[in-house]
JSON list of C-alpha atoms in Angstrom, two decimals:
[
{"chain": "A", "resi": 167, "resn": "GLU", "atom": "CA", "xyz": [-7.72, 18.14, -6.48]},
{"chain": "A", "resi": 168, "resn": "ALA", "atom": "CA", "xyz": [-9.21, 15.15, -6.75]},
{"chain": "A", "resi": 169, "resn": "GLY", "atom": "CA", "xyz": [-7.59, 11.58, -5.80]},
{"chain": "A", "resi": 170, "resn": "VAL", "atom": "CA", "xyz": [-7.53, 8.06, -6.66]},
{"chain": "A", "resi": 171, "resn": "THR", "atom": "CA", "xyz": [-10.33, 6.89, -7.72]},
{"chain": "A", "resi": 172, "resn": "GLN", "atom": "CA", "xyz": [-11.42, 2.78, -7.65]},
{"chain": "A", "resi": 173, "resn": "PHE", "atom": "CA", "xyz": [-14.76, 1.48, -9.35]},
{"chain": "A", "resi": 174, "resn": "PRO", "atom": "CA", "xyz": [-16.85, -0.44, -8.05]},
{"chain": "A", "resi": 175, "resn": "SER", "atom": "CA", "xyz": [-16.28, 0.19, -3.93]},
{"chain": "A", "resi": 176, "resn": "HIS", "atom": "CA", "xyz": [-17.63, -3.95, -3.59]},
{"chain": "A", "resi": 177, "resn": "SER", "atom": "CA", "xyz": [-18.38, -6.34, -6.57]},
{"chain": "A", "resi": 178, "resn": "VAL", "atom": "CA", "xyz": [-19.90, -10.25, -5.50]},
{"chain": "A", "resi": 179, "resn": "ILE", "atom": "CA", "xyz": [-19.90, -12.46, -8.54]},
{"chain": "A", "resi": 180, "resn": "GLU", "atom": "CA", "xyz": [-20.22, -15.98, -8.97]},
{"chain": "A", "resi": 181, "resn": "LYS", "atom": "CA", "xyz": [-17.10, -18.70, -9.20]},
{"chain": "A", "resi": 182, "resn": "GLY", "atom": "CA", "xyz": [-15.89, -18.52, -13.54]},
{"chain": "A", "resi": 183, "resn": "GLN", "atom": "CA", "xyz": [-17.67, -14.72, -13.87]},
{"chain": "A", "resi": 184, "resn": "THR", "atom": "CA", "xyz": [-15.51, -12.16, -15.06]},
{"chain": "A", "resi": 185, "resn": "VAL", "atom": "CA", "xyz": [-14.79, -9.14, -13.02]},
{"chain": "A", "resi": 186, "resn": "THR", "atom": "CA", "xyz": [-13.08, -5.08, -14.24]},
{"chain": "A", "resi": 187, "resn": "LEU", "atom": "CA", "xyz": [-12.51, -2.90, -12.07]},
{"chain": "A", "resi": 188, "resn": "ARG", "atom": "CA", "xyz": [-11.84, 0.94, -12.66]},
{"chain": "A", "resi": 189, "resn": "CYS", "atom": "CA", "xyz": [-8.59, 3.10, -11.43]},
{"chain": "A", "resi": 190, "resn": "ASP", "atom": "CA", "xyz": [-8.51, 6.49, -12.12]},
{"chain": "A", "resi": 191, "resn": "PRO", "atom": "CA", "xyz": [-5.33, 8.28, -11.29]},
{"chain": "A", "resi": 192, "resn": "ILE", "atom": "CA", "xyz": [-4.87, 12.06, -10.40]},
{"chain": "A", "resi": 193, "resn": "SER", "atom": "CA", "xyz": [-3.83, 14.08, -12.93]},
{"chain": "A", "resi": 194, "resn": "GLY", "atom": "CA", "xyz": [-0.66, 13.72, -14.18]},
{"chain": "A", "resi": 195, "resn": "HIS", "atom": "CA", "xyz": [0.64, 11.04, -12.48]},
{"chain": "A", "resi": 196, "resn": "ASP", "atom": "CA", "xyz": [2.62, 9.02, -14.76]},
{"chain": "A", "resi": 197, "resn": "ASN", "atom": "CA", "xyz": [3.10, 6.24, -12.34]},
{"chain": "A", "resi": 198, "resn": "LEU", "atom": "CA", "xyz": [-0.27, 3.66, -11.90]},
{"chain": "A", "resi": 199, "resn": "TYR", "atom": "CA", "xyz": [-0.07, 0.86, -9.50]},
{"chain": "A", "resi": 200, "resn": "TRP", "atom": "CA", "xyz": [-2.39, -1.99, -8.49]},
{"chain": "A", "resi": 201, "resn": "TYR", "atom": "CA", "xyz": [-2.06, -4.12, -5.37]},
{"chain": "A", "resi": 202, "resn": "ARG", "atom": "CA", "xyz": [-4.23, -6.62, -3.63]},
{"chain": "A", "resi": 203, "resn": "ARG", "atom": "CA", "xyz": [-4.51, -7.47, -0.14]},
{"chain": "A", "resi": 204, "resn": "VAL", "atom": "CA", "xyz": [-6.41, -11.18, 1.26]},
{"chain": "A", "resi": 205, "resn": "MET", "atom": "CA", "xyz": [-7.96, -11.50, 4.39]},
{"chain": "A", "resi": 206, "resn": "GLY", "atom": "CA", "xyz": [-6.03, -9.04, 6.18]},
{"chain": "A", "resi": 207, "resn": "LYS", "atom": "CA", "xyz": [-2.32, -10.18, 4.42]},
{"chain": "A", "resi": 208, "resn": "GLU", "atom": "CA", "xyz": [0.22, -8.14, 3.11]},
{"chain": "A", "resi": 209, "resn": "ILE", "atom": "CA", "xyz": [-0.09, -5.63, 0.54]},
{"chain": "A", "resi": 210, "resn": "LYS", "atom": "CA", "xyz": [0.88, -7.55, -2.55]},
{"chain": "A", "resi": 211, "resn": "PHE", "atom": "CA", "xyz": [2.61, -6.05, -6.15]},
{"chain": "A", "resi": 212, "resn": "LEU", "atom": "CA", "xyz": [0.65, -6.83, -9.11]},
{"chain": "A", "resi": 213, "resn": "LEU", "atom": "CA", "xyz": [1.92, -5.07, -11.83]},
{"chain": "A", "resi": 214, "resn": "HIS", "atom": "CA", "xyz": [3.41, -1.12, -12.79]},
{"chain": "A", "resi": 215, "resn": "PHE", "atom": "CA", "xyz": [1.94, 1.06, -15.30]},
{"chain": "A", "resi": 216, "resn": "VAL", "atom": "CA", "xyz": [4.42, 3.98, -16.71]},
{"chain": "A", "resi": 217, "resn": "LYS", "atom": "CA", "xyz": [2.27, 6.07, -18.83]},
{"chain": "A", "resi": 218, "resn": "GLU", "atom": "CA", "xyz": [0.40, 3.17, -20.84]},
{"chain": "A", "resi": 219, "resn": "SER", "atom": "CA", "xyz": [2.69, 0.80, -20.78]},
{"chain": "A", "resi": 220, "resn": "LYS", "atom": "CA", "xyz": [3.42, -2.05, -18.13]},
{"chain": "A", "resi": 221, "resn": "GLN", "atom": "CA", "xyz": [6.64, -1.25, -16.37]},
{"chain": "A", "resi": 222, "resn": "ASP", "atom": "CA", "xyz": [6.88, -4.25, -14.29]},
{"chain": "A", "resi": 223, "resn": "GLU", "atom": "CA", "xyz": [3.68, -6.74, -14.21]},
{"chain": "A", "resi": 224, "resn": "SER", "atom": "CA", "xyz": [5.68, -9.26, -12.17]},
{"chain": "A", "resi": 225, "resn": "GLY", "atom": "CA", "xyz": [3.16, -9.54, -9.64]},
{"chain": "A", "resi": 226, "resn": "MET", "atom": "CA", "xyz": [0.28, -10.99, -11.36]},
{"chain": "A", "resi": 227, "resn": "PRO", "atom": "CA", "xyz": [-1.20, -14.02, -9.96]},
{"chain": "A", "resi": 228, "resn": "ASN", "atom": "CA", "xyz": [-1.66, -15.79, -13.66]},
{"chain": "A", "resi": 229, "resn": "ASN", "atom": "CA", "xyz": [-3.33, -15.34, -17.05]},
{"chain": "A", "resi": 230, "resn": "ARG", "atom": "CA", "xyz": [-6.83, -14.84, -15.29]},
{"chain": "A", "resi": 231, "resn": "PHE", "atom": "CA", "xyz": [-5.52, -11.30, -14.76]},
{"chain": "A", "resi": 232, "resn": "LEU", "atom": "CA", "xyz": [-5.38, -8.82, -17.59]},
{"chain": "A", "resi": 233, "resn": "ALA", "atom": "CA", "xyz": [-4.38, -5.17, -16.98]},
{"chain": "A", "resi": 234, "resn": "GLU", "atom": "CA", "xyz": [-4.92, -2.03, -19.71]},
{"chain": "A", "resi": 235, "resn": "ARG", "atom": "CA", "xyz": [-4.15, 1.15, -19.42]},
{"chain": "A", "resi": 236, "resn": "THR", "atom": "CA", "xyz": [-4.71, 3.13, -22.38]},
{"chain": "A", "resi": 237, "resn": "GLY", "atom": "CA", "xyz": [-4.14, 5.90, -23.85]},
{"chain": "A", "resi": 238, "resn": "GLY", "atom": "CA", "xyz": [-2.07, 6.80, -20.24]},
{"chain": "A", "resi": 239, "resn": "THR", "atom": "CA", "xyz": [-4.93, 7.41, -17.92]},
{"chain": "A", "resi": 240, "resn": "TYR", "atom": "CA", "xyz": [-7.14, 5.02, -16.16]},
{"chain": "A", "resi": 241, "resn": "SER", "atom": "CA", "xyz": [-6.72, 1.51, -15.69]},
{"chain": "A", "resi": 242, "resn": "THR", "atom": "CA", "xyz": [-8.94, -1.41, -15.59]},
{"chain": "A", "resi": 243, "resn": "LEU", "atom": "CA", "xyz": [-7.84, -4.07, -13.80]},
{"chain": "A", "resi": 244, "resn": "LYS", "atom": "CA", "xyz": [-10.21, -7.72, -14.80]},
{"chain": "A", "resi": 245, "resn": "VAL", "atom": "CA", "xyz": [-10.40, -10.96, -13.43]},
{"chain": "A", "resi": 246, "resn": "GLN", "atom": "CA", "xyz": [-11.31, -14.05, -16.48]},
{"chain": "A", "resi": 247, "resn": "PRO", "atom": "CA", "xyz": [-12.49, -16.28, -15.16]},
{"chain": "A", "resi": 248, "resn": "ALA", "atom": "CA", "xyz": [-12.76, -15.27, -11.02]},
{"chain": "A", "resi": 249, "resn": "GLU", "atom": "CA", "xyz": [-11.64, -18.32, -8.65]},
{"chain": "A", "resi": 250, "resn": "LEU", "atom": "CA", "xyz": [-12.42, -17.75, -4.94]},
{"chain": "A", "resi": 251, "resn": "GLU", "atom": "CA", "xyz": [-9.12, -17.14, -4.19]},
{"chain": "A", "resi": 252, "resn": "ASP", "atom": "CA", "xyz": [-9.28, -14.31, -6.32]},
{"chain": "A", "resi": 253, "resn": "SER", "atom": "CA", "xyz": [-11.37, -12.90, -2.87]},
{"chain": "A", "resi": 254, "resn": "GLY", "atom": "CA", "xyz": [-9.46, -9.59, -1.47]},
{"chain": "A", "resi": 255, "resn": "VAL", "atom": "CA", "xyz": [-9.32, -6.06, -1.65]},
{"chain": "A", "resi": 256, "resn": "TYR", "atom": "CA", "xyz": [-8.11, -4.38, -5.25]},
{"chain": "A", "resi": 257, "resn": "PHE", "atom": "CA", "xyz": [-5.56, -1.32, -4.55]},
{"chain": "A", "resi": 258, "resn": "CYS", "atom": "CA", "xyz": [-4.80, 1.24, -7.40]},
{"chain": "A", "resi": 259, "resn": "ALA", "atom": "CA", "xyz": [-1.97, 3.81, -6.20]},
{"chain": "A", "resi": 260, "resn": "SER", "atom": "CA", "xyz": [-0.93, 6.23, -8.17]},
{"chain": "A", "resi": 261, "resn": "SER", "atom": "CA", "xyz": [2.25, 8.55, -8.29]},
{"chain": "A", "resi": 262, "resn": "GLN", "atom": "CA", "xyz": [4.65, 10.97, -10.05]},
{"chain": "A", "resi": 263, "resn": "THR", "atom": "CA", "xyz": [7.82, 10.97, -12.00]},
{"chain": "A", "resi": 264, "resn": "LEU", "atom": "CA", "xyz": [10.67, 9.65, -8.85]},
{"chain": "A", "resi": 265, "resn": "THR", "atom": "CA", "xyz": [12.72, 12.66, -9.74]},
{"chain": "A", "resi": 266, "resn": "ARG", "atom": "CA", "xyz": [14.28, 15.26, -7.86]},
{"chain": "A", "resi": 267, "resn": "GLY", "atom": "CA", "xyz": [11.86, 17.60, -5.82]},
{"chain": "A", "resi": 268, "resn": "TYR", "atom": "CA", "xyz": [9.42, 13.59, -5.98]},
{"chain": "A", "resi": 269, "resn": "THR", "atom": "CA", "xyz": [9.82, 11.69, -3.67]},
{"chain": "A", "resi": 270, "resn": "GLY", "atom": "CA", "xyz": [7.67, 8.34, -4.71]},
{"chain": "A", "resi": 271, "resn": "GLU", "atom": "CA", "xyz": [5.03, 9.12, -2.48]},
{"chain": "A", "resi": 272, "resn": "LEU", "atom": "CA", "xyz": [2.38, 6.49, -3.61]},
{"chain": "A", "resi": 273, "resn": "PHE", "atom": "CA", "xyz": [-1.63, 8.43, -3.35]},
{"chain": "A", "resi": 274, "resn": "PHE", "atom": "CA", "xyz": [-4.12, 5.40, -3.06]},
{"chain": "A", "resi": 275, "resn": "GLY", "atom": "CA", "xyz": [-7.22, 4.82, -3.66]},
{"chain": "A", "resi": 276, "resn": "GLU", "atom": "CA", "xyz": [-9.65, 3.16, -1.44]},
{"chain": "A", "resi": 277, "resn": "GLY", "atom": "CA", "xyz": [-10.14, -0.24, -2.91]},
{"chain": "A", "resi": 278, "resn": "SER", "atom": "CA", "xyz": [-12.44, -2.41, -4.67]},
{"chain": "A", "resi": 279, "resn": "ARG", "atom": "CA", "xyz": [-13.48, -5.23, -2.26]},
{"chain": "A", "resi": 280, "resn": "LEU", "atom": "CA", "xyz": [-14.02, -8.62, -4.18]},
{"chain": "A", "resi": 281, "resn": "THR", "atom": "CA", "xyz": [-16.25, -11.12, -3.40]},
{"chain": "A", "resi": 282, "resn": "VAL", "atom": "CA", "xyz": [-15.91, -14.50, -5.31]},
{"chain": "A", "resi": 283, "resn": "LEU", "atom": "CA", "xyz": [-18.32, -16.99, -4.62]},
{"chain": "B", "resi": 36, "resn": "GLU", "atom": "CA", "xyz": [14.01, -10.72, -3.32]},
{"chain": "B", "resi": 37, "resn": "LEU", "atom": "CA", "xyz": [13.27, -7.91, -1.13]},
{"chain": "B", "resi": 38, "resn": "LYS", "atom": "CA", "xyz": [10.95, -9.02, 2.43]},
{"chain": "B", "resi": 39, "resn": "VAL", "atom": "CA", "xyz": [9.84, -6.69, 4.27]},
{"chain": "B", "resi": 40, "resn": "GLU", "atom": "CA", "xyz": [8.60, -6.85, 8.07]},
{"chain": "B", "resi": 41, "resn": "GLN", "atom": "CA", "xyz": [6.67, -5.83, 10.85]},
{"chain": "B", "resi": 42, "resn": "ASN", "atom": "CA", "xyz": [6.21, -6.10, 14.48]},
{"chain": "B", "resi": 43, "resn": "PRO", "atom": "CA", "xyz": [4.14, -6.30, 16.28]},
{"chain": "B", "resi": 44, "resn": "LEU", "atom": "CA", "xyz": [1.67, -7.27, 14.35]},
{"chain": "B", "resi": 45, "resn": "PHE", "atom": "CA", "xyz": [-1.32, -6.77, 16.67]},
{"chain": "B", "resi": 46, "resn": "LEU", "atom": "CA", "xyz": [-0.58, -3.67, 19.63]},
{"chain": "B", "resi": 47, "resn": "SER", "atom": "CA", "xyz": [-3.02, -2.99, 21.76]},
{"chain": "B", "resi": 48, "resn": "MET", "atom": "CA", "xyz": [-2.26, -0.19, 24.03]},
{"chain": "B", "resi": 49, "resn": "GLN", "atom": "CA", "xyz": [-3.66, 2.80, 26.87]},
{"chain": "B", "resi": 50, "resn": "GLU", "atom": "CA", "xyz": [-4.24, 6.20, 26.52]},
{"chain": "B", "resi": 51, "resn": "GLY", "atom": "CA", "xyz": [-0.94, 8.28, 27.57]},
{"chain": "B", "resi": 52, "resn": "LYS", "atom": "CA", "xyz": [1.40, 5.12, 26.53]},
{"chain": "B", "resi": 53, "resn": "ASN", "atom": "CA", "xyz": [4.28, 5.18, 24.31]},
{"chain": "B", "resi": 54, "resn": "TYR", "atom": "CA", "xyz": [5.10, 2.17, 22.21]},
{"chain": "B", "resi": 55, "resn": "THR", "atom": "CA", "xyz": [7.91, 1.64, 18.92]},
{"chain": "B", "resi": 56, "resn": "ILE", "atom": "CA", "xyz": [6.80, -0.54, 15.88]},
{"chain": "B", "resi": 57, "resn": "TYR", "atom": "CA", "xyz": [9.11, -2.03, 13.75]},
{"chain": "B", "resi": 58, "resn": "CYS", "atom": "CA", "xyz": [10.16, -2.14, 9.93]},
{"chain": "B", "resi": 59, "resn": "ASN", "atom": "CA", "xyz": [12.98, -4.22, 9.07]},
{"chain": "B", "resi": 60, "resn": "TYR", "atom": "CA", "xyz": [13.31, -4.74, 5.53]},
{"chain": "B", "resi": 61, "resn": "SER", "atom": "CA", "xyz": [16.15, -7.80, 3.36]},
{"chain": "B", "resi": 62, "resn": "THR", "atom": "CA", "xyz": [18.06, -5.82, 0.93]},
{"chain": "B", "resi": 63, "resn": "THR", "atom": "CA", "xyz": [19.97, -2.22, 0.15]},
{"chain": "B", "resi": 64, "resn": "SER", "atom": "CA", "xyz": [16.92, 0.59, 0.14]},
{"chain": "B", "resi": 65, "resn": "ASP", "atom": "CA", "xyz": [17.13, 4.42, 0.56]},
{"chain": "B", "resi": 66, "resn": "ARG", "atom": "CA", "xyz": [13.85, 4.34, 0.62]},
{"chain": "B", "resi": 67, "resn": "LEU", "atom": "CA", "xyz": [11.07, 4.33, 3.30]},
{"chain": "B", "resi": 68, "resn": "TYR", "atom": "CA", "xyz": [7.93, 4.77, 3.63]},
{"chain": "B", "resi": 69, "resn": "TRP", "atom": "CA", "xyz": [4.52, 4.89, 6.53]},
{"chain": "B", "resi": 70, "resn": "TYR", "atom": "CA", "xyz": [1.62, 4.62, 5.77]},
{"chain": "B", "resi": 71, "resn": "ARG", "atom": "CA", "xyz": [-2.53, 4.53, 7.93]},
{"chain": "B", "resi": 72, "resn": "GLN", "atom": "CA", "xyz": [-4.99, 2.68, 6.70]},
{"chain": "B", "resi": 73, "resn": "ASP", "atom": "CA", "xyz": [-8.73, 3.06, 8.84]},
{"chain": "B", "resi": 74, "resn": "PRO", "atom": "CA", "xyz": [-10.66, 0.37, 8.44]},
{"chain": "B", "resi": 75, "resn": "GLY", "atom": "CA", "xyz": [-12.57, 0.26, 4.69]},
{"chain": "B", "resi": 76, "resn": "LYS", "atom": "CA", "xyz": [-10.28, 3.23, 3.49]},
{"chain": "B", "resi": 77, "resn": "SER", "atom": "CA", "xyz": [-7.70, 4.28, 1.46]},
{"chain": "B", "resi": 78, "resn": "LEU", "atom": "CA", "xyz": [-4.12, 4.37, 3.11]},
{"chain": "B", "resi": 79, "resn": "GLU", "atom": "CA", "xyz": [-2.61, 7.24, 3.83]},
{"chain": "B", "resi": 80, "resn": "SER", "atom": "CA", "xyz": [0.60, 8.65, 3.29]},
{"chain": "B", "resi": 81, "resn": "LEU", "atom": "CA", "xyz": [3.01, 9.43, 6.37]},
{"chain": "B", "resi": 82, "resn": "PHE", "atom": "CA", "xyz": [6.14, 10.18, 6.10]},
{"chain": "B", "resi": 83, "resn": "VAL", "atom": "CA", "xyz": [8.54, 9.89, 3.13]},
{"chain": "B", "resi": 84, "resn": "LEU", "atom": "CA", "xyz": [11.86, 8.48, 4.67]},
{"chain": "B", "resi": 85, "resn": "LEU", "atom": "CA", "xyz": [14.59, 9.17, 2.16]},
{"chain": "B", "resi": 86, "resn": "SER", "atom": "CA", "xyz": [18.27, 8.62, 3.81]},
{"chain": "B", "resi": 87, "resn": "ASN", "atom": "CA", "xyz": [19.91, 7.13, 5.94]},
{"chain": "B", "resi": 88, "resn": "GLY", "atom": "CA", "xyz": [19.32, 9.12, 9.67]},
{"chain": "B", "resi": 89, "resn": "ALA", "atom": "CA", "xyz": [15.93, 10.58, 8.32]},
{"chain": "B", "resi": 90, "resn": "VAL", "atom": "CA", "xyz": [14.10, 11.13, 10.90]},
{"chain": "B", "resi": 91, "resn": "LYS", "atom": "CA", "xyz": [10.42, 12.87, 10.57]},
{"chain": "B", "resi": 92, "resn": "GLN", "atom": "CA", "xyz": [8.08, 14.10, 13.10]},
{"chain": "B", "resi": 93, "resn": "GLU", "atom": "CA", "xyz": [3.83, 14.38, 12.99]},
{"chain": "B", "resi": 94, "resn": "GLY", "atom": "CA", "xyz": [2.38, 15.42, 15.77]},
{"chain": "B", "resi": 95, "resn": "ARG", "atom": "CA", "xyz": [2.31, 12.25, 18.64]},
{"chain": "B", "resi": 96, "resn": "LEU", "atom": "CA", "xyz": [4.69, 10.00, 15.46]},
{"chain": "B", "resi": 97, "resn": "MET", "atom": "CA", "xyz": [7.82, 10.10, 14.51]},
{"chain": "B", "resi": 98, "resn": "ALA", "atom": "CA", "xyz": [9.68, 7.88, 12.45]},
{"chain": "B", "resi": 99, "resn": "SER", "atom": "CA", "xyz": [12.87, 6.88, 11.54]},
{"chain": "B", "resi": 100, "resn": "LEU", "atom": "CA", "xyz": [15.05, 5.10, 9.01]},
{"chain": "B", "resi": 101, "resn": "ASP", "atom": "CA", "xyz": [18.73, 3.27, 10.06]},
{"chain": "B", "resi": 102, "resn": "THR", "atom": "CA", "xyz": [19.96, 1.82, 6.02]},
{"chain": "B", "resi": 103, "resn": "LYS", "atom": "CA", "xyz": [22.50, 0.35, 7.81]},
{"chain": "B", "resi": 104, "resn": "ALA", "atom": "CA", "xyz": [20.60, -2.31, 10.34]},
{"chain": "B", "resi": 105, "resn": "ARG", "atom": "CA", "xyz": [17.25, -1.84, 7.40]},
{"chain": "B", "resi": 106, "resn": "LEU", "atom": "CA", "xyz": [15.59, -1.28, 10.05]},
{"chain": "B", "resi": 107, "resn": "SER", "atom": "CA", "xyz": [12.66, 1.83, 10.67]},
{"chain": "B", "resi": 108, "resn": "THR", "atom": "CA", "xyz": [10.75, 2.54, 13.71]},
{"chain": "B", "resi": 109, "resn": "LEU", "atom": "CA", "xyz": [7.67, 4.13, 14.16]},
{"chain": "B", "resi": 110, "resn": "HIS", "atom": "CA", "xyz": [7.03, 5.85, 17.65]},
{"chain": "B", "resi": 111, "resn": "ILE", "atom": "CA", "xyz": [4.42, 6.78, 19.05]},
{"chain": "B", "resi": 112, "resn": "THR", "atom": "CA", "xyz": [4.26, 9.01, 22.52]},
{"chain": "B", "resi": 113, "resn": "ALA", "atom": "CA", "xyz": [1.62, 9.71, 24.61]},
{"chain": "B", "resi": 114, "resn": "ALA", "atom": "CA", "xyz": [-1.07, 7.42, 22.43]},
{"chain": "B", "resi": 115, "resn": "VAL", "atom": "CA", "xyz": [-4.59, 9.25, 22.05]},
{"chain": "B", "resi": 116, "resn": "HIS", "atom": "CA", "xyz": [-7.44, 6.61, 20.76]},
{"chain": "B", "resi": 117, "resn": "ASP", "atom": "CA", "xyz": [-7.96, 8.64, 17.22]},
{"chain": "B", "resi": 118, "resn": "LEU", "atom": "CA", "xyz": [-4.06, 7.00, 16.66]},
{"chain": "B", "resi": 119, "resn": "SER", "atom": "CA", "xyz": [-6.43, 3.41, 16.02]},
{"chain": "B", "resi": 120, "resn": "ALA", "atom": "CA", "xyz": [-5.73, 2.85, 12.58]},
{"chain": "B", "resi": 121, "resn": "THR", "atom": "CA", "xyz": [-2.93, -0.23, 10.61]},
{"chain": "B", "resi": 122, "resn": "TYR", "atom": "CA", "xyz": [-0.02, 1.41, 9.88]},
{"chain": "B", "resi": 123, "resn": "PHE", "atom": "CA", "xyz": [2.12, 0.19, 7.20]},
{"chain": "B", "resi": 124, "resn": "CYS", "atom": "CA", "xyz": [5.78, 0.27, 5.87]},
{"chain": "B", "resi": 125, "resn": "ALA", "atom": "CA", "xyz": [7.06, 0.26, 2.40]},
{"chain": "B", "resi": 126, "resn": "VAL", "atom": "CA", "xyz": [10.04, -0.41, 0.37]},
{"chain": "B", "resi": 127, "resn": "GLY", "atom": "CA", "xyz": [11.60, -0.06, -2.26]},
{"chain": "B", "resi": 128, "resn": "THR", "atom": "CA", "xyz": [11.64, 2.73, -5.41]},
{"chain": "B", "resi": 129, "resn": "TYR", "atom": "CA", "xyz": [9.03, 1.89, -8.01]},
{"chain": "B", "resi": 130, "resn": "LYS", "atom": "CA", "xyz": [7.82, -1.46, -7.36]},
{"chain": "B", "resi": 131, "resn": "TYR", "atom": "CA", "xyz": [7.09, -1.28, -3.51]},
{"chain": "B", "resi": 132, "resn": "ILE", "atom": "CA", "xyz": [6.71, -3.76, -1.13]},
{"chain": "B", "resi": 133, "resn": "PHE", "atom": "CA", "xyz": [5.13, -3.51, 1.94]},
{"chain": "B", "resi": 134, "resn": "GLY", "atom": "CA", "xyz": [4.99, -4.90, 5.38]},
{"chain": "B", "resi": 135, "resn": "THR", "atom": "CA", "xyz": [2.38, -6.64, 6.53]},
{"chain": "B", "resi": 136, "resn": "GLY", "atom": "CA", "xyz": [0.63, -3.97, 8.39]},
{"chain": "B", "resi": 137, "resn": "THR", "atom": "CA", "xyz": [0.59, -3.29, 12.28]},
{"chain": "B", "resi": 138, "resn": "ARG", "atom": "CA", "xyz": [-3.16, -3.16, 14.01]},
{"chain": "B", "resi": 139, "resn": "LEU", "atom": "CA", "xyz": [-2.81, -0.85, 16.66]},
{"chain": "B", "resi": 140, "resn": "LYS", "atom": "CA", "xyz": [-5.70, -0.22, 18.63]},
{"chain": "B", "resi": 141, "resn": "VAL", "atom": "CA", "xyz": [-5.43, 2.27, 21.86]},
{"chain": "B", "resi": 142, "resn": "LEU", "atom": "CA", "xyz": [-7.99, 1.97, 24.25]},
{"chain": "B", "resi": 143, "resn": "ALA", "atom": "CA", "xyz": [-9.44, 4.63, 26.18]}
]
């Protein structure tokens, strides 16, 4: 079974440019999360999808960030325009619905490292 | 707002030694998760602790949860170099809050 995949693994852009990150969750996982880790600091929650709906986007830093999950499958996270402080590693994770027998355990992708110059 | 603190942040230890990593959290939660991350890799699930008093063991690692104290521990027994990684705890249901991570380096 394929794990969570993210693309690109590394992106280097200039301030003001646009970047789109993509995440393909594990097939059948309704829950999809985006997290960000900046310069070795804590992993911060950005948002949570349940299927195609945004369940919680309280962690999105500002309106330069736009996440979508059309059709409830893969998700994209667009940063437009990018600023220096957006640099970091963006992790995507997915999980099954929290019901009896399912623990809420997250399965992570390897992350997309974004460098804004 | 839920806050999760880990300590220590950095841990350098000799092979064969024992040590404990602590994870404290600020509000009630019955679910706590431990993850391991190797450099440049994804986070790998280690333990899922779902109730007060839960104890899980895998190899040289043992995790426990005390929901009344809002504390989880990850105990390392007779460390080996392969355990060198960053360890994170995470708390919550759906919106998971992660600790700051503990970077462990086991010296041969």
